[in-house]
Amino acid sequence: GAVVSQHPSWVICKSGTSVKIECRSLDFQATTMFWYRQFPKQSLMLMATSNEGSKATYEQGVEKDKFLINHASLTLSTLTVTSAHPEDSSFYICSARGLQQGAGNTIYFGEGSWLTVV
Amino acid sequence: TQLLEQSPQFLSIQEGENLTVYCNSSSVFSSLQWYRQEPGEGPVLLVTVVTGGEVKKLKRLTFQFGDARKDSSLHITAAQPGDTGLYLCAGLKDTGRRALTFGSGTRLQVQP
């Protein structure tokens, strides 16, 4: 099946710094990628939808200036958490919708990235 | 407010027991997926249902999509400790951003 990879798997950063998380579709092209956040023992909450070559669409309550999303190619989207605070500590998961016929419209998920802000 | 409500939120049962998890919404979805998630990992797709009334079986797991495509259920027969995990339903709409909307989740623990 199609593979979506996230990097890093986990990261610890100091409060006030920025951290970037990458989401790559390894064997298919993804016109649309989605970023979710998951707090412990909770479900996934959609943060934003990113389309290749255009600005991301953010869900209500998600600060676009704090969570910068870039989708510069059909295989890579990045999420940058700027001026991170401890309350930003969470599990961030990306998913990608395939473009090619083999991947169809199926949505594939990455392994997730743990962010801890200290 | 969660668009998709799952019940129960938490379930602890003994190995061999049967269980059903429900996923309900007031919205209509073009398709609905069920995922299982282990701690620290991304969700893994179990099944996709697209037709109202559809029933799919995956070994000991039976999935049903409601006739009106607003609800779904997951039934596990003879649960095993390996079934332990977080079960998530997720709906997809034809309109809008076409992003998956996740349910509130059901945490299942199967005791040996």
Tab-separated table of C-alpha atoms in Angstrom:
chain	number	residue	atom	x	y	z
A	1	GLY	CA	0.000	0.000	0.000
A	2	ALA	CA	0.910	3.647	-0.260
A	3	VAL	CA	3.269	4.999	2.353
A	4	VAL	CA	3.274	8.333	4.118
A	5	SER	CA	6.287	9.141	6.234
A	6	GLN	CA	6.690	11.790	8.884
A	7	HIS	CA	9.901	13.193	10.265
A	8	PRO	CA	10.895	13.542	12.982
A	9	SER	CA	9.030	10.859	14.908
A	10	TRP	CA	9.560	12.796	18.071
A	11	VAL	CA	11.110	16.109	18.950
A	12	ILE	CA	11.748	18.087	22.105
A	13	CYS	CA	12.177	21.817	21.811
A	14	LYS	CA	12.510	24.760	24.128
A	15	SER	CA	9.652	27.135	24.672
A	16	GLY	CA	9.799	30.023	22.219
A	17	THR	CA	11.599	28.156	19.479
A	18	SER	CA	10.161	26.863	16.199
A	19	VAL	CA	10.054	23.292	15.038
A	20	LYS	CA	9.326	21.841	11.608
A	21	ILE	CA	7.632	18.523	10.905
A	22	GLU	CA	7.788	16.971	7.451
A	23	CYS	CA	5.204	14.762	5.800
A	24	ARG	CA	6.199	12.883	2.675
A	25	SER	CA	4.235	10.613	0.374
A	26	LEU	CA	6.875	8.067	-0.573
A	27	ASP	CA	5.377	6.221	-3.514
A	28	PHE	CA	2.532	8.359	-4.767
A	29	GLN	CA	1.723	11.952	-5.542
A	30	ALA	CA	-0.570	13.740	-3.151
A	31	THR	CA	-2.404	16.842	-4.241
A	32	THR	CA	-3.936	17.230	-0.812
A	33	MET	CA	-2.426	16.668	2.594
A	34	PHE	CA	-4.106	17.063	5.945
A	35	TRP	CA	-2.639	17.884	9.322
A	36	TYR	CA	-4.201	16.623	12.529
A	37	ARG	CA	-3.388	17.107	16.175
A	38	GLN	CA	-4.115	14.541	18.830
A	39	PHE	CA	-3.886	15.159	22.543
A	40	PRO	CA	-3.425	12.189	24.906
A	41	LYS	CA	-6.455	9.946	25.111
A	42	GLN	CA	-8.344	12.068	22.601
A	43	SER	CA	-9.294	11.708	18.977
A	44	LEU	CA	-7.700	13.358	15.974
A	45	MET	CA	-8.667	16.943	15.322
A	46	LEU	CA	-8.187	18.387	11.852
A	47	MET	CA	-5.959	21.452	11.894
A	48	ALA	CA	-5.638	22.322	8.242
A	49	THR	CA	-5.886	21.115	4.684
A	50	SER	CA	-3.032	21.864	2.347
A	51	ASN	CA	-3.131	21.721	-1.407
A	52	GLU	CA	0.006	21.639	-3.480
A	53	GLY	CA	0.968	25.090	-4.661
A	54	SER	CA	-1.689	26.995	-2.762
A	55	LYS	CA	-2.328	28.324	0.710
A	56	ALA	CA	-3.545	25.972	3.375
A	57	THR	CA	-7.093	26.097	4.670
A	58	TYR	CA	-7.190	26.202	8.435
A	59	GLU	CA	-9.932	24.932	10.677
A	60	GLN	CA	-11.679	27.314	13.009
A	61	GLY	CA	-9.600	28.068	16.066
A	62	VAL	CA	-6.279	27.091	14.518
A	63	GLU	CA	-3.846	30.020	14.263
A	64	LYS	CA	-2.387	30.115	10.783
A	65	ASP	CA	0.489	32.346	11.877
A	66	LYS	CA	1.464	29.898	14.552
A	67	PHE	CA	1.100	26.714	12.544
A	68	LEU	CA	2.719	27.407	9.203
A	69	ILE	CA	1.964	24.883	6.518
A	70	ASN	CA	3.820	24.609	3.249
A	71	HIS	CA	2.956	22.182	0.477
A	72	ALA	CA	5.595	22.968	-2.096
A	73	SER	CA	5.518	19.707	-4.021
A	74	LEU	CA	3.234	16.769	-4.663
A	75	THR	CA	5.168	14.640	-2.203
A	76	LEU	CA	6.022	16.987	0.647
A	77	SER	CA	4.113	19.097	3.132
A	78	THR	CA	5.639	20.721	6.186
A	79	LEU	CA	4.128	21.972	9.415
A	80	THR	CA	6.130	24.534	11.354
A	81	VAL	CA	5.091	25.283	14.908
A	82	THR	CA	6.366	28.779	15.568
A	83	SER	CA	7.180	30.178	19.000
A	84	ALA	CA	6.202	26.895	20.555
A	85	HIS	CA	4.713	26.769	24.027
A	86	PRO	CA	4.208	23.800	26.345
A	87	GLU	CA	0.511	23.699	25.445
A	88	ASP	CA	1.528	22.953	21.850
A	89	SER	CA	2.930	19.629	23.035
A	90	SER	CA	0.924	17.027	21.182
A	91	PHE	CA	0.953	14.215	18.658
A	92	TYR	CA	0.826	15.641	15.130
A	93	ILE	CA	-0.327	13.381	12.319
A	94	CYS	CA	-0.440	14.046	8.619
A	95	SER	CA	-2.393	12.263	5.945
A	96	ALA	CA	-2.316	12.412	2.178
A	97	ARG	CA	-4.819	11.796	-0.568
A	98	GLY	CA	-3.427	9.990	-3.576
A	99	LEU	CA	-3.521	11.387	-7.079
A	100	GLN	CA	-2.576	8.316	-9.076
A	101	GLN	CA	-5.137	5.711	-10.082
A	102	GLY	CA	-3.553	3.057	-7.899
A	103	ALA	CA	-3.899	5.195	-4.809
A	104	GLY	CA	-7.269	6.539	-5.884
A	105	ASN	CA	-8.927	8.782	-3.385
A	106	THR	CA	-7.790	6.733	-0.434
A	107	ILE	CA	-6.315	8.731	2.407
A	108	TYR	CA	-3.089	7.408	3.900
A	109	PHE	CA	-1.756	8.364	7.305
A	110	GLY	CA	1.738	9.025	8.522
A	111	GLU	CA	3.174	7.507	11.667
A	112	GLY	CA	2.796	10.721	13.601
A	113	SER	CA	5.253	13.072	15.289
A	114	TRP	CA	5.440	13.642	19.020
A	115	LEU	CA	6.230	17.222	19.959
A	116	THR	CA	7.206	18.071	23.498
A	117	VAL	CA	7.843	21.703	24.345
A	118	VAL	CA	9.771	22.276	27.539
B	1	THR	CA	-18.970	19.555	19.476
B	2	GLN	CA	-17.891	16.282	17.924
B	3	LEU	CA	-19.489	15.681	14.537
B	4	LEU	CA	-19.176	11.934	14.984
B	5	GLU	CA	-19.977	10.498	18.394
B	6	GLN	CA	-18.674	7.108	19.360
B	7	SER	CA	-19.933	4.938	22.158
B	8	PRO	CA	-18.809	3.623	24.436
B	9	GLN	CA	-15.786	5.812	25.062
B	10	PHE	CA	-14.030	3.100	26.990
B	11	LEU	CA	-14.555	-0.624	27.143
B	12	SER	CA	-12.735	-3.210	29.220
B	13	ILE	CA	-13.694	-6.817	28.595
B	14	GLN	CA	-12.395	-10.333	29.057
B	15	GLU	CA	-10.857	-12.345	26.264
B	16	GLY	CA	-13.529	-14.226	24.319
B	17	GLU	CA	-16.315	-11.735	24.857
B	18	ASN	CA	-18.166	-9.971	22.054
B	19	LEU	CA	-18.532	-6.213	21.779
B	20	THR	CA	-20.053	-3.533	19.578
B	21	VAL	CA	-18.843	0.016	19.059
B	22	TYR	CA	-21.201	2.608	17.657
B	23	CYS	CA	-20.470	5.680	15.559
B	24	ASN	CA	-23.328	8.152	15.175
B	25	SER	CA	-23.824	11.445	13.417
B	26	SER	CA	-26.583	13.737	12.258
B	27	SER	CA	-24.662	14.285	9.017
B	28	VAL	CA	-24.597	12.139	5.904
B	29	PHE	CA	-21.230	10.842	4.744
B	30	SER	CA	-20.221	9.560	1.332
B	31	SER	CA	-18.037	6.978	3.019
B	32	LEU	CA	-16.990	5.979	6.469
B	33	GLN	CA	-13.737	4.441	7.621
B	34	TRP	CA	-12.786	2.570	10.738
B	35	TYR	CA	-9.253	2.811	12.076
B	36	ARG	CA	-7.325	1.267	14.936
B	37	GLN	CA	-4.574	3.230	16.569
B	38	GLU	CA	-1.825	2.032	18.878
B	39	PRO	CA	-0.203	4.487	21.309
B	40	GLY	CA	2.376	6.672	19.592
B	41	GLU	CA	1.478	5.531	16.109
B	42	GLY	CA	-0.678	6.778	13.289
B	43	PRO	CA	-4.133	5.280	12.728
B	44	VAL	CA	-4.295	2.131	10.603
B	45	LEU	CA	-7.208	1.691	8.247
B	46	LEU	CA	-9.386	-1.347	8.947
B	47	VAL	CA	-12.218	-0.892	6.478
B	48	THR	CA	-14.073	1.573	4.285
B	49	VAL	CA	-17.831	1.393	3.792
B	50	VAL	CA	-19.521	3.430	1.102
B	51	THR	CA	-23.019	2.073	0.502
B	52	GLY	CA	-25.925	2.554	2.894
B	53	GLY	CA	-26.696	-0.755	4.601
B	54	GLU	CA	-23.348	-2.220	3.603
B	55	VAL	CA	-21.857	-4.921	5.799
B	56	LYS	CA	-18.199	-5.879	5.626
B	57	LYS	CA	-16.409	-8.597	7.502
B	58	LEU	CA	-12.748	-8.708	8.359
B	59	LYS	CA	-12.074	-11.964	10.203
B	60	ARG	CA	-13.697	-11.454	13.619
B	61	LEU	CA	-14.665	-7.856	12.874
B	62	THR	CA	-17.985	-6.946	11.284
B	63	PHE	CA	-18.636	-3.419	10.082
B	64	GLN	CA	-21.988	-1.994	9.113
B	65	PHE	CA	-22.900	1.301	7.483
B	66	GLY	CA	-26.339	2.640	8.317
B	67	ASP	CA	-28.992	2.807	5.609
B	68	ALA	CA	-28.994	6.596	5.751
B	69	ARG	CA	-25.158	6.734	5.819
B	70	LYS	CA	-25.206	8.644	9.091
B	71	ASP	CA	-24.045	5.914	11.421
B	72	SER	CA	-21.933	2.813	11.588
B	73	SER	CA	-21.080	0.004	13.936
B	74	LEU	CA	-18.132	-2.264	14.557
B	75	HIS	CA	-18.747	-5.660	16.115
B	76	ILE	CA	-15.900	-7.806	17.366
B	77	THR	CA	-16.519	-11.467	18.030
B	78	ALA	CA	-14.459	-13.374	20.572
B	79	ALA	CA	-12.191	-10.478	21.390
B	80	GLN	CA	-8.497	-11.159	21.930
B	81	PRO	CA	-5.849	-9.157	23.801
B	82	GLY	CA	-4.379	-8.211	20.423
B	83	ASP	CA	-7.581	-6.277	19.693
B	84	THR	CA	-6.678	-3.787	22.411
B	85	GLY	CA	-6.351	-0.270	21.057
B	86	LEU	CA	-8.132	2.945	20.167
B	87	TYR	CA	-10.849	2.468	17.554
B	88	LEU	CA	-11.771	5.497	15.504
B	89	CYS	CA	-14.506	5.995	12.970
B	90	ALA	CA	-13.993	8.723	10.395
B	91	GLY	CA	-16.427	10.106	7.872
B	92	LEU	CA	-15.789	11.649	4.506
B	93	LYS	CA	-18.123	14.067	2.790
B	94	ASP	CA	-18.411	14.687	-0.932
B	95	THR	CA	-18.395	18.427	-0.469
B	96	GLY	CA	-16.042	20.907	1.084
B	97	ARG	CA	-12.442	20.086	1.895
B	98	ARG	CA	-13.064	16.359	1.724
B	99	ALA	CA	-11.057	15.783	4.860
B	100	LEU	CA	-11.783	12.920	7.182
B	101	THR	CA	-13.706	13.901	10.292
B	102	PHE	CA	-12.854	11.617	13.161
B	103	GLY	CA	-15.144	10.308	15.812
B	104	SER	CA	-14.497	10.733	19.498
B	105	GLY	CA	-12.821	7.325	19.735
B	106	THR	CA	-13.398	4.134	21.698
B	107	ARG	CA	-10.602	2.772	23.806
B	108	LEU	CA	-10.810	-1.007	24.024
B	109	GLN	CA	-8.930	-3.099	26.511
B	110	VAL	CA	-9.161	-6.872	26.288
B	111	GLN	CA	-7.948	-8.674	29.373
B	112	PRO	CA	-6.404	-12.127	28.926
